Coordinates of C-alpha atoms in Angstrom, one line a residue:
M165 CA -176.4 -98.6 89.0
N166 CA -175.7 -102.2 88.1
I167 CA -176.6 -105.1 90.4
D168 CA -173.2 -105.4 91.9
S169 CA -173.4 -101.8 93.0
V170 CA -176.9 -102.4 94.6
E171 CA -175.6 -105.5 96.4
N172 CA -172.8 -103.4 97.9
L173 CA -175.1 -100.9 99.5
S174 CA -174.1 -100.2 103.1
P175 CA -176.2 -102.2 105.6
N176 CA -176.4 -99.0 107.7
L177 CA -177.8 -97.1 104.7
I178 CA -180.5 -99.8 104.2
K179 CA -181.5 -99.6 107.9
R180 CA -181.7 -95.8 107.8
L181 CA -184.0 -95.9 104.8
R182 CA -186.3 -98.4 106.6
Y183 CA -186.4 -96.3 109.8
L184 CA -187.0 -93.1 107.8
E185 CA -189.9 -94.8 106.0
W186 CA -191.5 -95.9 109.3
L187 CA -191.1 -92.4 110.6
F188 CA -192.8 -91.0 107.6
L189 CA -195.7 -93.5 107.9
L190 CA -196.1 -92.6 111.6
V191 CA -196.2 -88.8 110.7
H192 CA -198.8 -89.4 108.0
L193 CA -200.9 -91.5 110.4
M194 CA -200.8 -88.9 113.2
L195 CA -201.8 -86.2 110.7
T196 CA -204.7 -88.3 109.5
I197 CA -205.9 -89.0 113.0
A198 CA -205.6 -85.3 113.9
S199 CA -207.7 -84.3 110.9
G200 CA -210.4 -86.7 111.8
N201 CA -210.7 -87.7 108.2
I202 CA -210.0 -91.4 108.6
Q203 CA -211.6 -94.4 106.9
F204 CA -210.5 -97.3 109.1
T205 CA -210.6 -100.2 106.6
L206 CA -209.1 -98.3 103.7
H207 CA -206.4 -96.7 105.8
F208 CA -205.6 -100.0 107.5
F209 CA -205.2 -101.7 104.1
V210 CA -202.9 -98.9 102.7
Y211 CA -200.7 -98.6 105.7
L212 CA -200.4 -102.4 106.0
I213 CA -199.2 -102.6 102.3
A214 CA -196.8 -99.7 102.9
I215 CA -195.3 -101.4 106.0
L216 CA -194.8 -104.6 104.0
F217 CA -193.0 -102.6 101.3
S218 CA -190.8 -101.0 103.9
L219 CA -189.7 -104.5 105.2
T220 CA -188.5 -105.4 101.7
L221 CA -185.6 -104.0 99.7
P222 CA -184.9 -106.3 96.7
I223 CA -181.2 -105.5 96.4
K224 CA -180.3 -109.0 95.3
C225 CA -183.0 -109.4 92.7
S226 CA -182.7 -108.7 89.0
L227 CA -183.3 -105.2 87.5
K228 CA -186.8 -106.2 86.3
Y229 CA -188.0 -107.1 89.8
R230 CA -186.5 -104.0 91.3
Q231 CA -188.4 -101.9 88.7
I232 CA -191.6 -103.8 89.6
Y233 CA -191.0 -103.1 93.3
I234 CA -190.7 -99.3 92.7
S235 CA -193.6 -99.3 90.2
L236 CA -196.0 -101.0 92.7
A237 CA -194.9 -98.7 95.6
L238 CA -195.4 -95.5 93.6
S239 CA -198.7 -96.8 92.3
L240 CA -199.9 -97.5 95.9
I241 CA -198.9 -94.0 97.0
I242 CA -200.8 -92.4 94.0
F243 CA -203.8 -94.6 94.6
A244 CA -203.9 -93.6 98.2
N245 CA -203.7 -89.9 97.2
F246 CA -206.7 -90.4 94.9
Q247 CA -208.5 -91.8 98.0
D248 CA -207.6 -88.7 100.0
I249 CA -204.9 -90.6 102.0
S250 CA -201.8 -88.4 101.9
L251 CA -198.4 -90.1 101.6
D252 CA -196.4 -87.2 100.3
L253 CA -193.2 -88.0 102.2
L254 CA -193.3 -91.6 101.1
L255 CA -193.6 -90.5 97.4
Y256 CA -190.2 -88.7 97.5
L257 CA -188.6 -91.4 99.6
Y258 CA -189.4 -94.0 97.0
L259 CA -188.0 -91.7 94.3
A260 CA -184.8 -91.7 96.4
K261 CA -185.0 -95.5 96.6
S262 CA -185.3 -95.8 92.9
L263 CA -181.9 -94.2 92.6
F264 CA -180.4 -97.0 94.6
L265 CA -182.4 -99.8 93.0
V266 CA -182.6 -99.0 89.3
E267 CA -180.5 -97.2 86.7
G268 CA -180.5 -93.4 86.5
K269 CA -182.6 -93.1 83.3
H270 CA -185.3 -95.4 84.9
T271 CA -185.4 -93.1 87.9
I272 CA -186.2 -90.2 85.5
Y273 CA -189.0 -92.3 83.9
F274 CA -190.5 -93.2 87.3
S275 CA -190.3 -89.6 88.5
I276 CA -192.2 -88.3 85.4
L277 CA -194.9 -91.0 85.5
A278 CA -195.3 -90.6 89.3
G279 CA -195.5 -86.8 88.8
I280 CA -198.3 -87.1 86.3
G281 CA -200.3 -89.3 88.6
W282 CA -199.6 -87.2 91.6
V283 CA -200.5 -83.9 90.0
A284 CA -203.6 -85.4 88.5
S285 CA -204.7 -86.7 91.9
E286 CA -204.1 -83.3 93.5
C287 CA -206.1 -81.5 90.8
I288 CA -209.0 -84.0 91.1
D289 CA -209.1 -83.7 94.8
E290 CA -209.2 -79.9 94.7
I291 CA -212.0 -80.0 92.1
E292 CA -214.1 -82.4 94.1
H293 CA -213.7 -80.8 97.6
L294 CA -213.3 -77.1 97.0
D295 CA -215.3 -74.4 95.4
L296 CA -212.0 -72.9 94.1
I297 CA -212.6 -69.7 96.1
R298 CA -210.5 -69.2 99.2
Y299 CA -210.0 -66.4 101.7
E300 CA -206.2 -65.8 102.1
P301 CA -205.2 -62.7 104.1
P302 CA -204.1 -60.1 103.4
F303 CA -205.3 -60.5 99.9
G304 CA -208.9 -61.3 100.7
Y305 CA -210.9 -63.7 98.6
I306 CA -208.9 -65.2 95.7
K307 CA -210.5 -67.3 93.0
Y308 CA -208.6 -70.3 91.9
N309 CA -208.9 -72.0 88.6
L310 CA -207.7 -75.4 87.4
G311 CA -204.6 -74.0 85.8
T312 CA -203.6 -72.4 89.1
I313 CA -204.0 -75.7 91.0
F314 CA -202.1 -77.6 88.3
V315 CA -199.2 -75.1 88.3
F316 CA -199.0 -75.1 92.1
S317 CA -199.1 -78.9 92.4
A318 CA -196.6 -79.5 89.5
G319 CA -194.3 -76.8 90.9
I320 CA -194.1 -78.4 94.3
Y321 CA -193.6 -81.8 92.9
I322 CA -190.9 -80.8 90.4
A323 CA -189.0 -78.8 93.1
S324 CA -189.2 -81.6 95.6
S325 CA -188.4 -84.5 93.3
V326 CA -185.4 -82.6 91.7
F327 CA -184.0 -82.0 95.2
V328 CA -184.5 -85.6 96.2
I329 CA -182.9 -86.9 93.1
F330 CA -179.9 -84.6 93.3
F331 CA -179.5 -85.3 97.0
G332 CA -179.7 -89.1 96.4
S333 CA -177.3 -88.9 93.5
T334 CA -174.8 -87.2 95.8
I335 CA -175.1 -89.9 98.4
I336 CA -174.6 -92.6 95.7
A337 CA -171.6 -90.8 94.2
E338 CA -170.0 -90.5 97.7
Q339 CA -170.6 -94.2 98.4
K340 CA -169.0 -95.2 95.1
S341 CA -166.1 -92.9 95.8
R342 CA -165.6 -94.6 99.2
K343 CA -165.8 -98.0 97.6
R344 CA -163.2 -97.1 95.0
A345 CA -161.0 -95.6 97.8
E346 CA -161.3 -98.8 99.8
A347 CA -160.4 -100.9 96.7
L348 CA -157.4 -98.7 95.9
T349 CA -156.3 -99.0 99.6
D350 CA -156.4 -102.7 99.3
Q351 CA -154.4 -102.6 96.1
V352 CA -151.8 -100.3 97.7
E353 CA -151.5 -102.7 100.7
I354 CA -151.0 -105.7 98.4
L355 CA -148.4 -103.7 96.3
A356 CA -146.6 -102.6 99.5
Q357 CA -146.5 -106.2 100.7
N358 CA -145.0 -107.4 97.4
L359 CA -142.5 -104.6 97.5
E360 CA -141.5 -105.5 101.0
R361 CA -141.1 -109.1 100.0
T362 CA -138.9 -108.1 97.2
R363 CA -136.8 -105.8 99.4
I364 CA -136.3 -108.5 102.0
A365 CA -135.2 -110.9 99.3
R366 CA -132.7 -108.4 98.0
D367 CA -131.4 -107.7 101.4
I368 CA -130.9 -111.4 102.1
H369 CA -129.1 -111.8 98.8
D370 CA -126.9 -108.7 99.2
S371 CA -125.9 -109.3 102.8
L372 CA -126.2 -112.9 104.1
G373 CA -126.0 -114.4 100.6
H374 CA -122.6 -112.9 99.9
T375 CA -121.2 -113.7 103.3
L376 CA -122.4 -117.2 103.3
T377 CA -121.0 -117.8 99.8
N378 CA -117.5 -116.7 101.0
L379 CA -118.0 -118.8 104.2
N380 CA -118.8 -121.9 102.1
I381 CA -115.7 -121.3 99.9
Q382 CA -113.4 -121.1 103.0
L383 CA -114.9 -124.2 104.5
K384 CA -114.4 -126.1 101.2
V385 CA -110.7 -124.9 101.2
A386 CA -110.3 -126.1 104.8
Q387 CA -111.7 -129.5 103.8
K388 CA -109.4 -129.9 100.9
L389 CA -106.3 -128.9 102.8
R390 CA -106.9 -130.6 106.1
D391 CA -104.8 -133.6 105.1
S392 CA -102.1 -131.8 103.1
D393 CA -101.5 -128.3 104.6
L394 CA -102.9 -127.8 108.1
D395 CA -101.6 -124.2 108.3
Q396 CA -103.6 -123.1 105.3
A397 CA -106.6 -125.2 106.4
F398 CA -106.5 -123.5 109.8
E399 CA -106.2 -120.1 108.1
A400 CA -109.3 -120.9 106.0
I401 CA -111.1 -121.9 109.2
D402 CA -110.1 -118.6 110.9
I403 CA -111.5 -116.7 107.9
A404 CA -114.6 -118.8 108.0
A405 CA -115.0 -117.9 111.7
I406 CA -114.7 -114.2 110.8
L407 CA -117.3 -114.7 108.0
S408 CA -119.7 -116.5 110.4
F409 CA -119.4 -113.5 112.7
Q410 CA -120.1 -111.2 109.8
C411 CA -123.3 -113.2 109.1
I412 CA -124.5 -112.3 112.6
E413 CA -123.5 -108.7 112.1
D414 CA -125.4 -108.6 108.8
V415 CA -128.6 -109.9 110.5
S416 CA -128.2 -107.4 113.3
H417 CA -127.6 -104.6 110.8
A418 CA -130.7 -105.5 108.8
V419 CA -132.9 -105.6 111.9
Q420 CA -131.5 -102.3 113.2
T421 CA -132.0 -100.7 109.8
M422 CA -135.7 -101.7 109.7
R423 CA -136.2 -100.5 113.3
R424 CA -134.4 -97.1 113.4
N425 CA -135.1 -93.9 111.7
N426 CA -131.6 -92.3 112.2
F427 CA -129.6 -94.4 109.7
D428 CA -126.4 -92.5 108.9
L429 CA -125.6 -93.4 105.3
N430 CA -122.1 -91.7 105.3
R431 CA -121.0 -93.5 108.4
A432 CA -122.5 -96.9 107.2
L433 CA -120.6 -96.6 103.8
N434 CA -117.4 -95.6 105.6
N435 CA -117.7 -98.7 107.8
L436 CA -118.5 -100.9 104.7
L437 CA -115.4 -99.6 102.8
E438 CA -113.1 -100.0 105.8
Q439 CA -114.3 -103.5 106.2
S440 CA -113.7 -104.2 102.5
R441 CA -110.1 -103.1 103.1
N442 CA -109.7 -105.8 105.7
D443 CA -111.7 -108.6 104.1
Y444 CA -110.8 -108.3 100.4
S445 CA -107.5 -108.6 98.6
F446 CA -107.5 -105.1 97.1
Q447 CA -106.7 -101.6 98.1
V448 CA -109.7 -99.3 98.6
K449 CA -109.8 -95.5 98.3
Y450 CA -112.9 -93.6 98.8
E451 CA -114.5 -90.2 99.2
I452 CA -118.0 -89.9 100.7
S453 CA -120.1 -86.8 101.1
L454 CA -123.7 -87.6 100.7
P455 CA -126.7 -85.6 102.0
S456 CA -129.2 -86.7 104.5
L457 CA -131.8 -88.9 102.8
A458 CA -135.0 -90.8 103.6
L459 CA -134.4 -94.1 105.4
L460 CA -135.6 -96.2 102.4
S461 CA -133.4 -94.3 99.9
S462 CA -130.3 -94.5 102.2
H463 CA -130.9 -98.2 102.7
Q464 CA -131.1 -98.8 98.9
I465 CA -127.9 -96.8 98.2
Y466 CA -126.1 -98.7 100.9
Y467 CA -126.9 -102.0 99.3
V468 CA -126.1 -100.8 95.8
V469 CA -122.5 -100.0 97.0
K470 CA -122.3 -103.3 98.9
E471 CA -123.4 -105.3 95.9
G472 CA -120.9 -103.5 93.7
L473 CA -118.0 -104.2 96.1
F474 CA -119.0 -107.9 96.3
N475 CA -119.0 -108.1 92.5
V476 CA -115.5 -106.6 92.4
Q477 CA -114.3 -109.1 94.9
K478 CA -116.0 -112.1 93.2
H479 CA -115.3 -111.4 89.5
A480 CA -112.9 -108.5 88.9
R481 CA -109.6 -109.9 90.3
A482 CA -108.7 -106.2 90.9
S483 CA -105.9 -104.8 93.1
K484 CA -107.3 -101.3 93.4
V485 CA -110.8 -100.0 93.9
S486 CA -112.0 -96.5 94.2
F487 CA -115.4 -95.2 95.3
Q488 CA -116.9 -91.7 95.2
G489 CA -120.2 -90.7 96.6
Y490 CA -121.3 -87.1 96.4
S491 CA -124.2 -84.9 95.4
T492 CA -125.0 -81.9 93.2
A493 CA -128.0 -79.6 93.3
K494 CA -130.1 -82.1 91.3
Q495 CA -128.4 -85.5 91.6
I496 CA -126.7 -88.0 93.9
I497 CA -123.8 -89.6 92.2
L498 CA -122.1 -93.0 93.0
K499 CA -119.0 -94.0 91.2
L500 CA -117.3 -97.4 91.8
Q501 CA -114.2 -98.2 89.7
D502 CA -111.7 -101.1 89.7
N503 CA -108.6 -102.0 87.7
G504 CA -109.7 -105.6 87.3
V505 CA -110.1 -107.9 84.3
G506 CA -113.2 -106.2 83.1
F507 CA -115.7 -108.0 80.8
D508 CA -117.5 -107.7 77.5
R509 CA -120.7 -105.8 78.1
Q510 CA -122.4 -107.7 75.2
Q511 CA -121.9 -111.0 76.9
I512 CA -122.7 -110.0 80.5
S513 CA -124.5 -112.8 82.4
S514 CA -126.7 -112.9 85.5
G515 CA -123.7 -114.4 87.4
F516 CA -122.2 -110.9 87.6
G517 CA -124.9 -110.0 90.1
L518 CA -125.8 -106.7 88.4
Q519 CA -129.5 -107.4 88.4
G520 CA -129.9 -106.5 92.1
I521 CA -128.1 -103.2 91.6
Q522 CA -130.3 -102.4 88.6
E523 CA -133.5 -103.1 90.5
R524 CA -132.5 -100.9 93.4
V525 CA -131.4 -98.1 91.2
Q526 CA -134.8 -98.3 89.4
A527 CA -136.6 -98.2 92.7
L528 CA -134.9 -94.8 93.3
N529 CA -135.8 -93.6 89.8
G530 CA -132.1 -93.5 89.0
E531 CA -129.9 -94.5 86.1
L532 CA -127.2 -97.2 86.0
N533 CA -124.3 -97.0 83.5
I534 CA -121.6 -99.6 83.3
D535 CA -118.3 -98.9 81.4
S536 CA -116.1 -102.0 81.0
A537 CA -114.0 -103.9 78.5
P538 CA -111.8 -107.0 78.8
G539 CA -108.5 -106.1 80.5
K540 CA -109.5 -102.5 81.2
G541 CA -111.4 -102.7 84.5
T542 CA -115.0 -101.7 85.2
Q543 CA -116.7 -98.5 86.2
I544 CA -120.2 -98.4 87.6
L545 CA -121.9 -95.0 87.6
V546 CA -125.2 -94.5 89.4
T547 CA -127.1 -91.2 89.2
I548 CA -130.1 -90.7 91.4
P549 CA -132.4 -87.6 91.2
R550 CA -132.7 -85.7 94.5

């Protein structure tokens, strides 16, 4: 575990380790008092040093200092065991701490060295205090030898240390997974915010932008004709009034679309095309039979069609426009065709406003195909997978 990972340890986890260490110290102290085998000065010194170690966790220090911290703590525990002061629980707790403070391979080294010292202290203690003959019912008297003591101590240590290391590794892996999940959540939120900004920008461009452009054109016409042709000037002003009302409708529509979940795409497209019949100087024929879709998909398709109609009105100089919206088992198909002037696809410019359509189609994982030539009109074909 690198230093960044150590510094990101949960404060709650650090507190729990400290409380657990104090609990283990209290348990060992109570067992020592109960046994009556207490050397006040030596026990006071050992427990005082152990408490000082428990108050410190060098998570912000370098790897070298963290290794020294674990080495000194394990050395104190093994020294205490040589002095017949049992701190078994603390031994395994510091092995667990080593998982959090140093790299995995160093934990293995510490566990091996601590195991050698621990097993040696256990064997020496048995040799000094016992005659190696014990009565153990129901087997009667059993004679122990040094090999038996070594295997018994080593077996307990290996089993306990392996369990502690695996359990600690599981906690660390879970913590890392949680940190990664939190980081991914933050990234998703940032991406969602960026997508929402892009969507709002497109909506403003595709609705208010178009209407305000037409409104500006009509007001300029009225300005130019106010001194020469009042009738046409007033007609332009009447159209501008209609367009200003349309701006309000566009804002209202955008707000309602964001708030409601029952957006009816077929009805919205019918209203849009009927409105195009009244506002634009071309005939419109349409057939719409689209399935029920998610709100976001319906919203995107609506603005694809609206952008296409605006492009026809602005650039095509067409007299007839047809639109078909239908679905197959695997696709949703949108086909918008006009009999206008067309254009050279090799010389298409951003002024034709097709970039917004392309971005929306890509957001739906669809494909956009444009078939046009000078004097032959334009066909926009959009296919979206269901």
